[in-house]
Tab-separated table of C-alpha atoms and ligand atoms in Angstrom:
chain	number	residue	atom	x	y	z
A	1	UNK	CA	-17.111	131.169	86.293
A	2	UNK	CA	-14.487	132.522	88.591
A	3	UNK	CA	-13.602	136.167	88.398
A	4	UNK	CA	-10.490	138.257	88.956
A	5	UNK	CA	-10.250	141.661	89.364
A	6	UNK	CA	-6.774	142.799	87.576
A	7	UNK	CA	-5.800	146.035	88.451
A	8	UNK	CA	-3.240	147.474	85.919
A	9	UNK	CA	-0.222	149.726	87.100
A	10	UNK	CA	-2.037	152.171	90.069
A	11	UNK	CA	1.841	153.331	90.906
A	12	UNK	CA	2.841	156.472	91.888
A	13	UNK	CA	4.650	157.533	88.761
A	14	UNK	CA	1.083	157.365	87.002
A	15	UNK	CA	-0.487	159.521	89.564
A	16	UNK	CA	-0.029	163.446	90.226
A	17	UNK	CA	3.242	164.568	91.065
A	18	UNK	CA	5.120	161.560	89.490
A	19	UNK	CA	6.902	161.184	86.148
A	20	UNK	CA	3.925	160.546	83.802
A	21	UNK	CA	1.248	161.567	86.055
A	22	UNK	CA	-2.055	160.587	84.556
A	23	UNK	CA	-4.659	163.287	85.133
A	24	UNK	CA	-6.530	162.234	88.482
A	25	UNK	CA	-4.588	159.102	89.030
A	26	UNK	CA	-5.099	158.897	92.093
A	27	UNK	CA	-8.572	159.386	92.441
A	28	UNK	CA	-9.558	155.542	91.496
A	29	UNK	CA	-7.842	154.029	94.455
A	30	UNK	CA	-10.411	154.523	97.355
A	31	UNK	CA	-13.019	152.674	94.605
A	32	UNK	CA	-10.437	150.084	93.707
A	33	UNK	CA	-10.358	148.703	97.175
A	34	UNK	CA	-13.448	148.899	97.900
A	35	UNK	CA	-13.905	146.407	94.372
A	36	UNK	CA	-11.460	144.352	96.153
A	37	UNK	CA	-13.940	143.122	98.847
A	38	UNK	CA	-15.846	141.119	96.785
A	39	UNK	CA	-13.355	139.830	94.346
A	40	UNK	CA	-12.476	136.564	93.662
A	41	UNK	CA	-9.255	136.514	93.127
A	42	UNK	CA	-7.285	139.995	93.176
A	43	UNK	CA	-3.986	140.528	90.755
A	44	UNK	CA	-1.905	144.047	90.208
A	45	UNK	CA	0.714	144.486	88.155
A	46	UNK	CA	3.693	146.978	88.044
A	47	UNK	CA	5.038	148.769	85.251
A	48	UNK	CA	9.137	148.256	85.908
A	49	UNK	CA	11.901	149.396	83.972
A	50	UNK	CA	15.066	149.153	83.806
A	51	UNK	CA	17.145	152.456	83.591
A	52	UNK	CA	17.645	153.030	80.111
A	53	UNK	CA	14.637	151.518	78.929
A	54	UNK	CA	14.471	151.407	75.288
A	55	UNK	CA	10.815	153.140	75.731
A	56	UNK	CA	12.025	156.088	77.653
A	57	UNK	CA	13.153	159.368	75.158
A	58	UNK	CA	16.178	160.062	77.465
A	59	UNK	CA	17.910	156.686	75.650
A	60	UNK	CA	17.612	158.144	72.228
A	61	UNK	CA	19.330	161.358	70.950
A	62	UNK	CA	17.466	164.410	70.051
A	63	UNK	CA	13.964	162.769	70.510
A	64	UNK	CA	11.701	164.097	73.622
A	65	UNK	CA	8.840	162.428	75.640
A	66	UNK	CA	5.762	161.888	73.352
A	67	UNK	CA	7.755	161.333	70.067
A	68	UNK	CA	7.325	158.368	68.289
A	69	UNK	CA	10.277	155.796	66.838
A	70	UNK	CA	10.005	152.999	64.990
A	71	UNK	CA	11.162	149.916	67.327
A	72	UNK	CA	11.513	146.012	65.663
A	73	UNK	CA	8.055	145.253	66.554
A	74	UNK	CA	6.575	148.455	65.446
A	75	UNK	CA	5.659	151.898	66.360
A	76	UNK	CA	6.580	153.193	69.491
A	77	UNK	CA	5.538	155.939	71.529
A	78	UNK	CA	8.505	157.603	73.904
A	79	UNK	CA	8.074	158.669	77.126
A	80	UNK	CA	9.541	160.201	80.832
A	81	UNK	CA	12.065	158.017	82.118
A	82	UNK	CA	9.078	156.361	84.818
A	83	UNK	CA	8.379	153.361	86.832
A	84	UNK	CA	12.124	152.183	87.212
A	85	UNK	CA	13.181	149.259	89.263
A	86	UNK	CA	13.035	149.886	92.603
A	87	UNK	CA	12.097	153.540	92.464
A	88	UNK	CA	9.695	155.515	94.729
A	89	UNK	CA	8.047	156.030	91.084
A	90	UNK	CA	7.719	152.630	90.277
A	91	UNK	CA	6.062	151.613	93.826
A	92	UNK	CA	1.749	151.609	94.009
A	93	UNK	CA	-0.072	154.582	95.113
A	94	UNK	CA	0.419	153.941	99.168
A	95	UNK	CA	-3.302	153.862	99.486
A	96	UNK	CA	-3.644	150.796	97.431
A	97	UNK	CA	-4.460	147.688	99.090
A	98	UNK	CA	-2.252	145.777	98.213
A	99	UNK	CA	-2.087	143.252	101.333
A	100	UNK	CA	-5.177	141.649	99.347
A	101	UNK	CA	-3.611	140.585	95.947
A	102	UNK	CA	-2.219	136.927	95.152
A	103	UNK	CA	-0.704	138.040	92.669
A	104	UNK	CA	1.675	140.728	91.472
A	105	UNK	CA	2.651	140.229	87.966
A	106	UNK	CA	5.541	143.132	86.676
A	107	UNK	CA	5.978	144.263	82.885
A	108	UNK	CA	8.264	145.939	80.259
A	109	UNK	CA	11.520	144.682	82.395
A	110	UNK	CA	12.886	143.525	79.385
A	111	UNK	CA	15.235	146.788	78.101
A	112	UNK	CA	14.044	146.360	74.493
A	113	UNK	CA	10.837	146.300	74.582
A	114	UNK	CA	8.325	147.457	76.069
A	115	UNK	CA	4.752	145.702	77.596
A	116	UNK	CA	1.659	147.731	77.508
A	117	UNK	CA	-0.607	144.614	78.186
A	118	UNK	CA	-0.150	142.608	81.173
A	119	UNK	CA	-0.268	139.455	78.968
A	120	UNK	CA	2.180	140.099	76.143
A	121	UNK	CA	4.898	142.521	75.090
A	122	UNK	CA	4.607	144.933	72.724
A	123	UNK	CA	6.188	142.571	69.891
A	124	UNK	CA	2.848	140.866	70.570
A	125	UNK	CA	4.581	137.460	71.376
A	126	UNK	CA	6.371	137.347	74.282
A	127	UNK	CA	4.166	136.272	77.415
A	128	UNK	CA	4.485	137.680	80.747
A	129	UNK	CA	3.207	134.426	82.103
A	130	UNK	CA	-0.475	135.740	83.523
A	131	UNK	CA	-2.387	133.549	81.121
A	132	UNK	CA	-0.790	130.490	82.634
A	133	UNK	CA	-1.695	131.767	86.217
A	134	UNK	CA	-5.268	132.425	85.064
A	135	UNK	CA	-5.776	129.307	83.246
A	136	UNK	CA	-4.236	127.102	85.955
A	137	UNK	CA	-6.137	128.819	88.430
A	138	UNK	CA	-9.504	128.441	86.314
A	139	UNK	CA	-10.346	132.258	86.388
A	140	UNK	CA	-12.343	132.785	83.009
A	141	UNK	CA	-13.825	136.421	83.750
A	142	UNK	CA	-11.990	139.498	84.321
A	143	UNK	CA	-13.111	143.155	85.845
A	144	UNK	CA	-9.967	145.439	84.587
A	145	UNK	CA	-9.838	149.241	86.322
A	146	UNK	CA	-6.543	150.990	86.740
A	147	UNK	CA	-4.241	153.287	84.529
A	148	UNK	CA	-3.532	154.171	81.688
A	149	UNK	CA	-7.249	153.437	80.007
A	150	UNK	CA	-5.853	154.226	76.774
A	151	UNK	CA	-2.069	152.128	77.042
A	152	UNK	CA	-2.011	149.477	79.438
A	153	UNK	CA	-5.475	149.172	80.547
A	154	UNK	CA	-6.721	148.709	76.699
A	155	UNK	CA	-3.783	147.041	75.422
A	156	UNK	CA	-4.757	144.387	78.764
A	157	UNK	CA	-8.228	144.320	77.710
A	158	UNK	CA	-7.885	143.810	74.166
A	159	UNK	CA	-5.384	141.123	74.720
A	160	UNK	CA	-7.629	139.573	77.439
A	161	UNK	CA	-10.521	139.540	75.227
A	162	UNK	CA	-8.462	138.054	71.720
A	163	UNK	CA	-7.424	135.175	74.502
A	164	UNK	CA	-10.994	134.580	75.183
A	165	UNK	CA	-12.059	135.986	78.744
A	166	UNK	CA	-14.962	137.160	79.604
A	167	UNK	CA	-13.897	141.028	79.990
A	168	UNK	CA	-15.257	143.938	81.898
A	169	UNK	CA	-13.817	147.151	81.790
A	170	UNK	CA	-15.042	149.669	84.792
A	171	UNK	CA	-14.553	153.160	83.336
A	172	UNK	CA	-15.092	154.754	86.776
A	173	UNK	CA	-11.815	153.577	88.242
A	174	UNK	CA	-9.446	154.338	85.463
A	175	UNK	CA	-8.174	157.553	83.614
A	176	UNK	CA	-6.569	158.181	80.575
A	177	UNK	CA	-3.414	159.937	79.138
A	178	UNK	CA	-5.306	160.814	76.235
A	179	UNK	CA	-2.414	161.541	73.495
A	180	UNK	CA	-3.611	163.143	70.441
A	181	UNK	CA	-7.583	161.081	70.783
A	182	UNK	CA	-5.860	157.869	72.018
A	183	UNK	CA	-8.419	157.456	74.156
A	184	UNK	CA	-11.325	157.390	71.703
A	185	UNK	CA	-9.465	154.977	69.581
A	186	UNK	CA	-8.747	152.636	72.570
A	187	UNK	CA	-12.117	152.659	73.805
A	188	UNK	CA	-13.442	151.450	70.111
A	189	UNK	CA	-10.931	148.977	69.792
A	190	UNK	CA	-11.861	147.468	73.484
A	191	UNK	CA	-15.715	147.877	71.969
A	192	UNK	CA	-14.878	145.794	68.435
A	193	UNK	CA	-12.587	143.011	70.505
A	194	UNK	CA	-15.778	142.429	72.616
A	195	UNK	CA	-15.023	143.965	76.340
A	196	UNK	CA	-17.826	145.098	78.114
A	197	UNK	CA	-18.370	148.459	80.262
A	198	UNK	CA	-19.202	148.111	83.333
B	1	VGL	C1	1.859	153.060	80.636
B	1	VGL	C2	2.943	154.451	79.157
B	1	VGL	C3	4.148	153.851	79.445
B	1	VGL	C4	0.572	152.656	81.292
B	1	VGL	C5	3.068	152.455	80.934
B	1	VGL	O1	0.611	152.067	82.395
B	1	VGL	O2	-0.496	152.924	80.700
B	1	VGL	N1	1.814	154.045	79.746
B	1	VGL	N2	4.199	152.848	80.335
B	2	ZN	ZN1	6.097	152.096	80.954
């Protein structure tokens, strides 16, 4: 089996101070990198919008952050304008190592929808193209840390898991937004779709 460690959006609009700063952020970096040194194959991905993205409650009248809308695909949860294209916001946490990953693999770019998991959009069809990478690379076993444990980081290991990996989630290096016991409900679903805890 070869293992990557995938390390979901550790960017500075998820960590204190930034847009929608996740409640000790920052915190899981130093741990992260130290994980790094004995990975097999390292891969971070970015959370990068467009301005105007459909997901952010600035594009829609009279709605504010946390809200929900229904979208095409679904419910929809609207948040900060964060993590645009380019921005300081959307760039990692500058103690990330990110000199060791061979991959960085960037989400919700398209301005209708958005991408919690870093291996389909939230319409649950389109792929971001990581599954490819993995299976062409022959990486069958993933360790997932990073933020948000409840959004991306579930919606990643869930999707991981339903595509067959071998999935590890280390609960030390991520944190949650925890919206209304999101967080609960993501850690049963990662439980029932068969990802382990570390
Ligand atoms: C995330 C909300 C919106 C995350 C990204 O990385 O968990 N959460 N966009
Ligand atoms: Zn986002």
């Amino acid at each position: 089996m070869t293992h990557a460690l995938l390390v979901i959006d550790v960017q500075n609009d998820f960590c204190p101070g930034g847009a929608l700063a996740v409640p000790g952020g920052d915190e899981i970096v130093p741990g992260i990198n130290a994980l790094m040194e004995t990975a097999e194959a390292v891969i971070l991905t970015q959370d990068w919008h467009p301005a105007g993205h459909s997901s952010f409650a600035s594009s829609h009248d009279g709605k504010a952050p946390l809200q929900m809308i229904d979208m095409p695909y679904g419910p929809q949860v609207l948040w900060p304008d964060h993590c645009v294209q380019g921005s300081e916001g959307a760039a990692f946490h500058p103690g990330m190592n990110t000199t060791r990953a061979d991959l960085i693999i960037r989400k919700g770019y398209n301005p209708l929808i958005d991408s919690y998991s870093a291996f389909f959009e939230n319409d649950h069809k389109t792929p971001t193209g990581l599954h490819g990478y993995l299976q062409t690379r022959g990486i069958d076993r993933l360790i997932m840390v990073g933020l948000a444990t409840d959004f991306c980081v579930n919606f990643s290991a869930v999707d991981a898991a339903q595509l067959g990996y071998d999935v590890t989630l280390d609960p030390a290096l991520c944190r949650a937004i925890d919206l209304d016991g999101s967080l609960g409900k993501a850690m049963e679903g990662m439980r029932e779709a068969g990802v382990r805890l570390a």
